[in-house]
PDB file of C-alpha atoms and ligand atoms in Angstrom:
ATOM      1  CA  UNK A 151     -35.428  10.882   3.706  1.00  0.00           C
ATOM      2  CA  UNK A 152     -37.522   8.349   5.512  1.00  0.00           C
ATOM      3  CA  UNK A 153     -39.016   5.123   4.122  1.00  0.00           C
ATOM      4  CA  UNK A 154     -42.902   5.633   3.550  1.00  0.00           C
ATOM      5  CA  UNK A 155     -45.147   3.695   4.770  1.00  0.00           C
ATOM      6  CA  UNK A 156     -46.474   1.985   1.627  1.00  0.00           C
ATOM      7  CA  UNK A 157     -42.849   1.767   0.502  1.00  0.00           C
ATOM      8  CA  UNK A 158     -41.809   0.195   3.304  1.00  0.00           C
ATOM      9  CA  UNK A 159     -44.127  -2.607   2.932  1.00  0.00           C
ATOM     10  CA  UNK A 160     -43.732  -2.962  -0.502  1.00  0.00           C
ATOM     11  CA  UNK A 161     -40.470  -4.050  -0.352  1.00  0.00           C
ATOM     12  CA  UNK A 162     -41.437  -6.543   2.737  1.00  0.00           C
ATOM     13  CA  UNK A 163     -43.728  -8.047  -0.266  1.00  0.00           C
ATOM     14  CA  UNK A 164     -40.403  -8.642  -2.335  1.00  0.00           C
ATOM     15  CA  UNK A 165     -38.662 -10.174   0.212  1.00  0.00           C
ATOM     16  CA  UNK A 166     -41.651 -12.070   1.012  1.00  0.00           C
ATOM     17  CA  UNK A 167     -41.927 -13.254  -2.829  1.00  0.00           C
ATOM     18  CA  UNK A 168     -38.267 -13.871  -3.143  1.00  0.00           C
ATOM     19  CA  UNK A 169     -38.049 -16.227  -0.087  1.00  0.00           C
ATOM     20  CA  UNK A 170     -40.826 -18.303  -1.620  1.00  0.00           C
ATOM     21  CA  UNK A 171     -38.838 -18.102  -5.298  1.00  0.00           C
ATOM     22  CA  UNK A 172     -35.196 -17.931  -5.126  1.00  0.00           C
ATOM     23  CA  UNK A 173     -33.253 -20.532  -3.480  1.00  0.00           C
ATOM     24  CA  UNK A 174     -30.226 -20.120  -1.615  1.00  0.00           C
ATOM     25  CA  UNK A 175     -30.891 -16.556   0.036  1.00  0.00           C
ATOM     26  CA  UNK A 176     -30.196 -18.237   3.861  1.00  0.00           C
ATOM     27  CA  UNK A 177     -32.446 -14.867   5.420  1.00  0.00           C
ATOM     28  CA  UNK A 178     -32.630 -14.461   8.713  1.00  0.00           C
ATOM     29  CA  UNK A 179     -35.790 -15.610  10.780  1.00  0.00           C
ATOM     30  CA  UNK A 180     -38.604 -13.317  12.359  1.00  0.00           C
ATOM     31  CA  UNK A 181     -37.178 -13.664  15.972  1.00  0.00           C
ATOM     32  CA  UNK A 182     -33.767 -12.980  14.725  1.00  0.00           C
ATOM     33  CA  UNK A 183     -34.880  -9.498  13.023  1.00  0.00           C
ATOM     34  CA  UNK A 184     -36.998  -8.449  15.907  1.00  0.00           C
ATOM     35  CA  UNK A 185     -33.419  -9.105  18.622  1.00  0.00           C
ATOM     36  CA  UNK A 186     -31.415  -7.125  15.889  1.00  0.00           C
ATOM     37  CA  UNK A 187     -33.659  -4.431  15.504  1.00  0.00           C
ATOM     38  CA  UNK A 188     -34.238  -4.154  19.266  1.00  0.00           C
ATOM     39  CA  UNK A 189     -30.662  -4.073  19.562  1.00  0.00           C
ATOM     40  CA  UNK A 190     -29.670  -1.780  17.148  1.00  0.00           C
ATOM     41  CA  UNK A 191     -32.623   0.625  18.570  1.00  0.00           C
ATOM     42  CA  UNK A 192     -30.829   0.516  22.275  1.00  0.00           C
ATOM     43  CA  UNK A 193     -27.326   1.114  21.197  1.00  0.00           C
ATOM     44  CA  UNK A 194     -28.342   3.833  18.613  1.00  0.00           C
ATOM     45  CA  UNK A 195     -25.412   3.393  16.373  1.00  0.00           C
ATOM     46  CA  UNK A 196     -23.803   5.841  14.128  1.00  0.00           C
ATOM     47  CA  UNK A 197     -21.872   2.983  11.784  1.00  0.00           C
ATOM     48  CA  UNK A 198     -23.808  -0.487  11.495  1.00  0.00           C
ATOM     49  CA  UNK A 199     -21.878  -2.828   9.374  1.00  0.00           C
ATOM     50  CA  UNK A 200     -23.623  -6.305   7.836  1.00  0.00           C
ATOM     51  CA  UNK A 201     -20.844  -9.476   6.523  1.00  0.00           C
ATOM     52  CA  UNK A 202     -22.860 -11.490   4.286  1.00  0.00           C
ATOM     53  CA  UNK A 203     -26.122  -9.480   2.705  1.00  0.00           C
ATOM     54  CA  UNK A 204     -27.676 -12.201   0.727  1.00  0.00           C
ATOM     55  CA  UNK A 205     -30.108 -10.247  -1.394  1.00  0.00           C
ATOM     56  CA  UNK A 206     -30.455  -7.357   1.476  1.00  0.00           C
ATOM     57  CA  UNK A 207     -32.918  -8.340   3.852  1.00  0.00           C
ATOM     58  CA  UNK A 208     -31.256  -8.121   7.407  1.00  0.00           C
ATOM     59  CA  UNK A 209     -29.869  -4.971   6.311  1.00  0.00           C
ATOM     60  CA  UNK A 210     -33.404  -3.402   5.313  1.00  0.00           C
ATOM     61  CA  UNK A 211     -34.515  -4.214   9.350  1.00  0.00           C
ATOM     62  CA  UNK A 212     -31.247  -2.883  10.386  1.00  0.00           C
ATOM     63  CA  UNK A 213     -31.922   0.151   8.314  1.00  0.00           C
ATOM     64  CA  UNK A 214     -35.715   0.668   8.908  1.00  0.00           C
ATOM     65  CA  UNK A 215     -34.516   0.320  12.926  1.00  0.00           C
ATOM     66  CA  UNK A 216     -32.163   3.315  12.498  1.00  0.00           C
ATOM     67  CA  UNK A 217     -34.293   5.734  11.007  1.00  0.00           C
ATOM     68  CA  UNK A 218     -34.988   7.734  13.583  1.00  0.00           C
ATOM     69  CA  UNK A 219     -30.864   8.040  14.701  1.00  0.00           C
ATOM     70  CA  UNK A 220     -29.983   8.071  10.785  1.00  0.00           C
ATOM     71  CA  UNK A 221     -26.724   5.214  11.477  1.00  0.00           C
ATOM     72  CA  UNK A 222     -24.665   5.248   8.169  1.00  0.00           C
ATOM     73  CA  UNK A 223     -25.294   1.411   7.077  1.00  0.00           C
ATOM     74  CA  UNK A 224     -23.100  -0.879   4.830  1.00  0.00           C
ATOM     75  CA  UNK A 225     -23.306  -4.442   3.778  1.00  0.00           C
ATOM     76  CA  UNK A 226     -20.514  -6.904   1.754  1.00  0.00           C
ATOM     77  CA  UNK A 227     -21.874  -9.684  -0.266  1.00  0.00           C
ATOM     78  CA  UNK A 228     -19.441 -11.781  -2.634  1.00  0.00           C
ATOM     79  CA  UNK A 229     -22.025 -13.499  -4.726  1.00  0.00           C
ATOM     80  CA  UNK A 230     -23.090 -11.739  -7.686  1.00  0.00           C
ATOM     81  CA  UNK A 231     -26.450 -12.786  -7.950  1.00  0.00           C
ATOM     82  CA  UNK A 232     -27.285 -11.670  -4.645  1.00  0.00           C
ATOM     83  CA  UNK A 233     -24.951  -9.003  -4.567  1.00  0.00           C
ATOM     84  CA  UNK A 234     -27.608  -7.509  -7.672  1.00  0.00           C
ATOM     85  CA  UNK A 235     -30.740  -9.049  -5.723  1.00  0.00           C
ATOM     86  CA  UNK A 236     -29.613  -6.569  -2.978  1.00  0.00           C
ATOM     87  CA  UNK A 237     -29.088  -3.516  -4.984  1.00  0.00           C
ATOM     88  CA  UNK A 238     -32.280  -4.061  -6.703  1.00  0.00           C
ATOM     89  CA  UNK A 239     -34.568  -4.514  -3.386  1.00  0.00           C
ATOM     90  CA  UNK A 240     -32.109  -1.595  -1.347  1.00  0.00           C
ATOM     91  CA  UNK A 241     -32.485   0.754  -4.216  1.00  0.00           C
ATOM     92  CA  UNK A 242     -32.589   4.240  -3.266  1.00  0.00           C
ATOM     93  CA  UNK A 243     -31.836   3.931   0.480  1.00  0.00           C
ATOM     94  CA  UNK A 244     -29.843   6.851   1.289  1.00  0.00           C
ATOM     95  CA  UNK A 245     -28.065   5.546   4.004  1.00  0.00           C
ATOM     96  CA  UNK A 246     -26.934   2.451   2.837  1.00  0.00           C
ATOM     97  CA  UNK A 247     -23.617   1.229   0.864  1.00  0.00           C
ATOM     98  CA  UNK A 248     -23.139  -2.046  -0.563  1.00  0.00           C
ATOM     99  CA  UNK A 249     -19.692  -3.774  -1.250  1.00  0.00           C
ATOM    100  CA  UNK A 250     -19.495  -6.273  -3.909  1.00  0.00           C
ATOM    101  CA  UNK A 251     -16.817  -9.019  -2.727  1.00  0.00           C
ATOM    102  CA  UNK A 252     -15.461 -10.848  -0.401  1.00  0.00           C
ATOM    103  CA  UNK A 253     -14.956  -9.715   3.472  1.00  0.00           C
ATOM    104  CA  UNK A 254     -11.550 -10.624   3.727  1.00  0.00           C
ATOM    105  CA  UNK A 255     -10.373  -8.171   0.954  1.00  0.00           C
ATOM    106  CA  UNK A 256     -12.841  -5.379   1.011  1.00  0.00           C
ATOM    107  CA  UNK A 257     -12.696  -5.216   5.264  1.00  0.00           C
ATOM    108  CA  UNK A 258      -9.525  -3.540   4.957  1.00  0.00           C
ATOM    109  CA  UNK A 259     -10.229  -0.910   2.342  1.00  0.00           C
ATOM    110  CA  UNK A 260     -13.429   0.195   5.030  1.00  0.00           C
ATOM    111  CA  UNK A 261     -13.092   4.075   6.130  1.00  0.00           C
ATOM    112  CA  UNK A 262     -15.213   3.820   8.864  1.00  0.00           C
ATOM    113  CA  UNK A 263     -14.842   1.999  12.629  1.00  0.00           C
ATOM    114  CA  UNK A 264     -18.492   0.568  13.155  1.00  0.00           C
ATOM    115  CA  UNK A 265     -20.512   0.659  16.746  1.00  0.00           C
ATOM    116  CA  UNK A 266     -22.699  -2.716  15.267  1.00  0.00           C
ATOM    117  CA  UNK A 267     -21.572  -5.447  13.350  1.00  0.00           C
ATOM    118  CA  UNK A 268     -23.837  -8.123  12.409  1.00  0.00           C
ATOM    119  CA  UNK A 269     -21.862 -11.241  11.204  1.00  0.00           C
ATOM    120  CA  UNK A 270     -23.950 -13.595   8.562  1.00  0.00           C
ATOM    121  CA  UNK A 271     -21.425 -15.076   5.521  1.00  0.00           C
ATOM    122  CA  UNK A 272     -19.171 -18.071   5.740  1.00  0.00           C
ATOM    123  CA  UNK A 273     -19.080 -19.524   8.995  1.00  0.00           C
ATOM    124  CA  UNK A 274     -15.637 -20.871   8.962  1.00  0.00           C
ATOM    125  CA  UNK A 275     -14.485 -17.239   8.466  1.00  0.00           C
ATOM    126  CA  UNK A 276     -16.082 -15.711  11.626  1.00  0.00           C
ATOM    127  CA  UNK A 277     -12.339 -15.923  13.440  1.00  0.00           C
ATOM    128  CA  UNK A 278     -10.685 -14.574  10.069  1.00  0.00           C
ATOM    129  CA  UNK A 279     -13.381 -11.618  10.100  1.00  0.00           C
ATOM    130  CA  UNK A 280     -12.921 -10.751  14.006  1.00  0.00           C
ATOM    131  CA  UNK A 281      -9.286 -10.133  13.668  1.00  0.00           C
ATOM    132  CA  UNK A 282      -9.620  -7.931  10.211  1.00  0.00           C
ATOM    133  CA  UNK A 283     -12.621  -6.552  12.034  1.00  0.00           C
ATOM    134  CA  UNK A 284     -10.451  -5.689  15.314  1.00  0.00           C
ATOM    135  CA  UNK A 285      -8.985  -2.148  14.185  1.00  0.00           C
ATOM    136  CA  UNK A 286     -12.827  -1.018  12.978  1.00  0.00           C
ATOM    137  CA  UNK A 287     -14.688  -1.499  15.994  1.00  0.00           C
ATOM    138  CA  UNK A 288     -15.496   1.680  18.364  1.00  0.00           C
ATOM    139  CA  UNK A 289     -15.080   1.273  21.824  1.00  0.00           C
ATOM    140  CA  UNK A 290     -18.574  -0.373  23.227  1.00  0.00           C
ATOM    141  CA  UNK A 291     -19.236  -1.638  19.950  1.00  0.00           C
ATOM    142  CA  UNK A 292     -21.549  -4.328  19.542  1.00  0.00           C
ATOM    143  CA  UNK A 293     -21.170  -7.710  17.216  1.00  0.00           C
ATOM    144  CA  UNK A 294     -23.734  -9.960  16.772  1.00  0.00           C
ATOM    145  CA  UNK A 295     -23.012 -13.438  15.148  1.00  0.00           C
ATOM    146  CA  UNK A 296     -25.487 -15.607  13.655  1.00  0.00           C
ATOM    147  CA  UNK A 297     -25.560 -19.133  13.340  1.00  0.00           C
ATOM    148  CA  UNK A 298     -23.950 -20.024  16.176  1.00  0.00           C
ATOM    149  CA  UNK A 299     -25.735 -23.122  17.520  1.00  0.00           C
ATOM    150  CA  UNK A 300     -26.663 -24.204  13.848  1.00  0.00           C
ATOM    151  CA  UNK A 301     -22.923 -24.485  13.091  1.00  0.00           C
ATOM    152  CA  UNK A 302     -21.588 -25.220  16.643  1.00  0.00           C
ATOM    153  CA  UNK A 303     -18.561 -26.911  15.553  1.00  0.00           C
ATOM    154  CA  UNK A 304     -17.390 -24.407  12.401  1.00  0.00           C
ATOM    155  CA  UNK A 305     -17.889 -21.769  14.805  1.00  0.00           C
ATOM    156  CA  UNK A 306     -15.764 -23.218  17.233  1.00  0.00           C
ATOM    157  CA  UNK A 307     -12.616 -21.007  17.235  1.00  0.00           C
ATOM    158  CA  UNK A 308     -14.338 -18.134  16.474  1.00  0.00           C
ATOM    159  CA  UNK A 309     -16.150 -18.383  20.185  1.00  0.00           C
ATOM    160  CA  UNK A 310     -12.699 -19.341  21.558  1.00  0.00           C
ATOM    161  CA  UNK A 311     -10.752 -16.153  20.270  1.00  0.00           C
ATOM    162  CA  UNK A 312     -13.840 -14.143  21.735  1.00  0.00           C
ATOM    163  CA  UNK A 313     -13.331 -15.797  25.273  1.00  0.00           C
ATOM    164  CA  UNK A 314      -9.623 -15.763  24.588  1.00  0.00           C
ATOM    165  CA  UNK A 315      -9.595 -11.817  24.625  1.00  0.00           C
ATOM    166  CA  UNK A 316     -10.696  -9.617  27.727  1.00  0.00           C
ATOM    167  CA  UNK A 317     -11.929  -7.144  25.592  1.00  0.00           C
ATOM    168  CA  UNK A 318     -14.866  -9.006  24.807  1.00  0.00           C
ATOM    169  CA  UNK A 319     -17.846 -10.395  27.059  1.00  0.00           C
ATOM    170  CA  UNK A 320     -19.873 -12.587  24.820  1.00  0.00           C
ATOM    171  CA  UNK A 321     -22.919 -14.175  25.361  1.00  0.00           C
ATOM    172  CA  UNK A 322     -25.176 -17.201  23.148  1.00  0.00           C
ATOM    173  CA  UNK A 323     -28.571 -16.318  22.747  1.00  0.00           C
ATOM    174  CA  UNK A 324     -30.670 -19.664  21.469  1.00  0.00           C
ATOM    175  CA  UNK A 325     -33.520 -18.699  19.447  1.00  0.00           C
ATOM    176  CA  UNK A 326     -33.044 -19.704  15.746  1.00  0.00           C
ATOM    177  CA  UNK A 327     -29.949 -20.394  14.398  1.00  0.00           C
ATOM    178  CA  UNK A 328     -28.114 -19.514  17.790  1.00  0.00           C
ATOM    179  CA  UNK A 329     -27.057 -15.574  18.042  1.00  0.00           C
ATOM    180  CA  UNK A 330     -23.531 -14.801  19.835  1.00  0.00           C
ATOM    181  CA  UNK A 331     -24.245 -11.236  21.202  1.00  0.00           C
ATOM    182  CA  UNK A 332     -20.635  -9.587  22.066  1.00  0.00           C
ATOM    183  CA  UNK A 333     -19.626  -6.186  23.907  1.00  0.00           C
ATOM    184  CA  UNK A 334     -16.342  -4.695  22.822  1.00  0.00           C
ATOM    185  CA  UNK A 335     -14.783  -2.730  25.670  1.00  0.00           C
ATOM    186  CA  UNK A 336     -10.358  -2.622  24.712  1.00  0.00           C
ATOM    187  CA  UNK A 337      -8.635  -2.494  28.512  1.00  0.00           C
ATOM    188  CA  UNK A 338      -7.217   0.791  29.255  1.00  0.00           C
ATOM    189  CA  UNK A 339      -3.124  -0.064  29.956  1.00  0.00           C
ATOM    190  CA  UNK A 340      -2.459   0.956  33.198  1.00  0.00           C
TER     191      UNK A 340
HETATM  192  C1  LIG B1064     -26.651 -16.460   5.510  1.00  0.00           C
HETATM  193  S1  LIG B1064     -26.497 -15.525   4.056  1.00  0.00           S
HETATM  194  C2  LIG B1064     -26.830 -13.882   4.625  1.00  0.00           C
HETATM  195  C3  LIG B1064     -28.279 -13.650   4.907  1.00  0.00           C
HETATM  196  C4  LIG B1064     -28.608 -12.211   5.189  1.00  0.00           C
HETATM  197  N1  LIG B1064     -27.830 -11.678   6.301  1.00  0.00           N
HETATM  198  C5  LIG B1064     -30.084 -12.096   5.514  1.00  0.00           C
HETATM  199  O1  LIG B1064     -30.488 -12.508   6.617  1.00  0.00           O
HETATM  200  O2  LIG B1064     -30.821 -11.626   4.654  1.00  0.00           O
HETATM  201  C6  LIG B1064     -24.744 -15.462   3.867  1.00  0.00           C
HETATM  202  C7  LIG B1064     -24.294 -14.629   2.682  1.00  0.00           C
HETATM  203  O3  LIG B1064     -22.899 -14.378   2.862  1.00  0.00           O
HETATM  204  C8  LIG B1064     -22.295 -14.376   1.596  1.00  0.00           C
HETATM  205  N2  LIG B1064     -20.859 -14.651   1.792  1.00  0.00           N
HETATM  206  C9  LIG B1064     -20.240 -15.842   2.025  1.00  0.00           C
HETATM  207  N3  LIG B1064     -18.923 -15.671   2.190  1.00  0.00           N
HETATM  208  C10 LIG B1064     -18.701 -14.328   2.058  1.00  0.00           C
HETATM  209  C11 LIG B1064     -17.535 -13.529   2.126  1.00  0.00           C
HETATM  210  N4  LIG B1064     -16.340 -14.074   2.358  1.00  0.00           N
HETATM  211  N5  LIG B1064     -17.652 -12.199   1.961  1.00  0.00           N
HETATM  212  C12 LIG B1064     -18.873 -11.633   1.737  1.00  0.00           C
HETATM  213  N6  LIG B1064     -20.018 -12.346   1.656  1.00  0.00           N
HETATM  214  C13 LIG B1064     -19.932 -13.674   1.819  1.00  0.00           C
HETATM  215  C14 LIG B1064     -23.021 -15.495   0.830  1.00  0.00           C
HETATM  216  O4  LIG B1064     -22.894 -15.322  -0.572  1.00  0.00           O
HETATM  217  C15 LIG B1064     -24.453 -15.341   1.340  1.00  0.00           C
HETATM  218  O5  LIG B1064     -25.234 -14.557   0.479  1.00  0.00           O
END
């Protein structure tokens, strides 16, 4: 079922509202929806997957941007508040799962392998959540890291293990915080 017009905006007003009332939510900016959801519109993915939903606003642009392909959507967030920010504000999205906890446990209980992975939690676990991430990722899967010029140095390794590994072409994108855009393409053995 899509999102109605009138619905859809009403929840922009909620995010809107929250931004200006609840501290600590870290949202994305304007320029850093509009590259995600242009993104996520060219690739067409069937499995997005969020790291760090805050109370659920990336995820509702990721989601609005794959209506028309339908992409099965989930999000992790380990704080609670937010975790229950996010279910409030994502209620009744069809297409959408939420995982209460933190990446580096609930990662490996995932069914799916994802074809766009938006990374947003804690910054000094961006290396950690590549290699859990590794086994889930479809061939020509996209991962798009924020905060990457915003936290140059805690980020660090994580662009070194990227430009460590063939599979990956990788590329920084400064608007905002700093996005690192990434292609996964595994080498065939010959
Ligand atoms: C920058 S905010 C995410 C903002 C969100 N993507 C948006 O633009 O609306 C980072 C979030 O990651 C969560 N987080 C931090 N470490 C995490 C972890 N290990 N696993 C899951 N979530 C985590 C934080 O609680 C916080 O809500």
């Amino acid at each position: 079922m899509e999102i109605t017009k009138e619905e859809y905006s009403a929840r922009l007003d909620r995010f809107e509202l929250q931004k200006r009332t609840v501290k600590r939510l870290w949202n994305v900016g304007e320029q850093t929806v509009k590259l995600l959801q242009l993104l996520v519109k060219i690739k067409q993915p069937h499995n997005i997957l969020e790291i760090g939903a805050s109370n659920g606003y990336s995820i509702f642009h990721l989601y609005s941007a794959s209506e028309a392909f339908q992409a099965e959507i989930e999000t992790i967030e380990s704080d609670v508040e937010r975790y229950n920010l996010a279910c409030e504000n994502l209620k009744g999205l069809e297409r959408l799962t939420i995982h209460f906890g933190k990446a580096e446990y609930v990662v490996p209980t995932l069914k799916n392998s994802y074809d766009f992975v938006f990374l947003d939690a804690n910054k000094s676990d961006y290396k950690n959540y590549l290699a859990l991430l590794k086994t889930k990722l479809k061939k020509g899967a996209l991962l798009v890291a924020d905060n990457i010029l915003s936290h140059e140095k805690t980020v660090a390794e994580y662009l070194n293990e990227l430009s460590k590994d063939q599979s990956f072409t990788s590329i920084t994108i400064p608007i905002e915080a700093g996005l690192e855009i990434t292609l996964y393409e595994p080498k065939v053995e010959s």
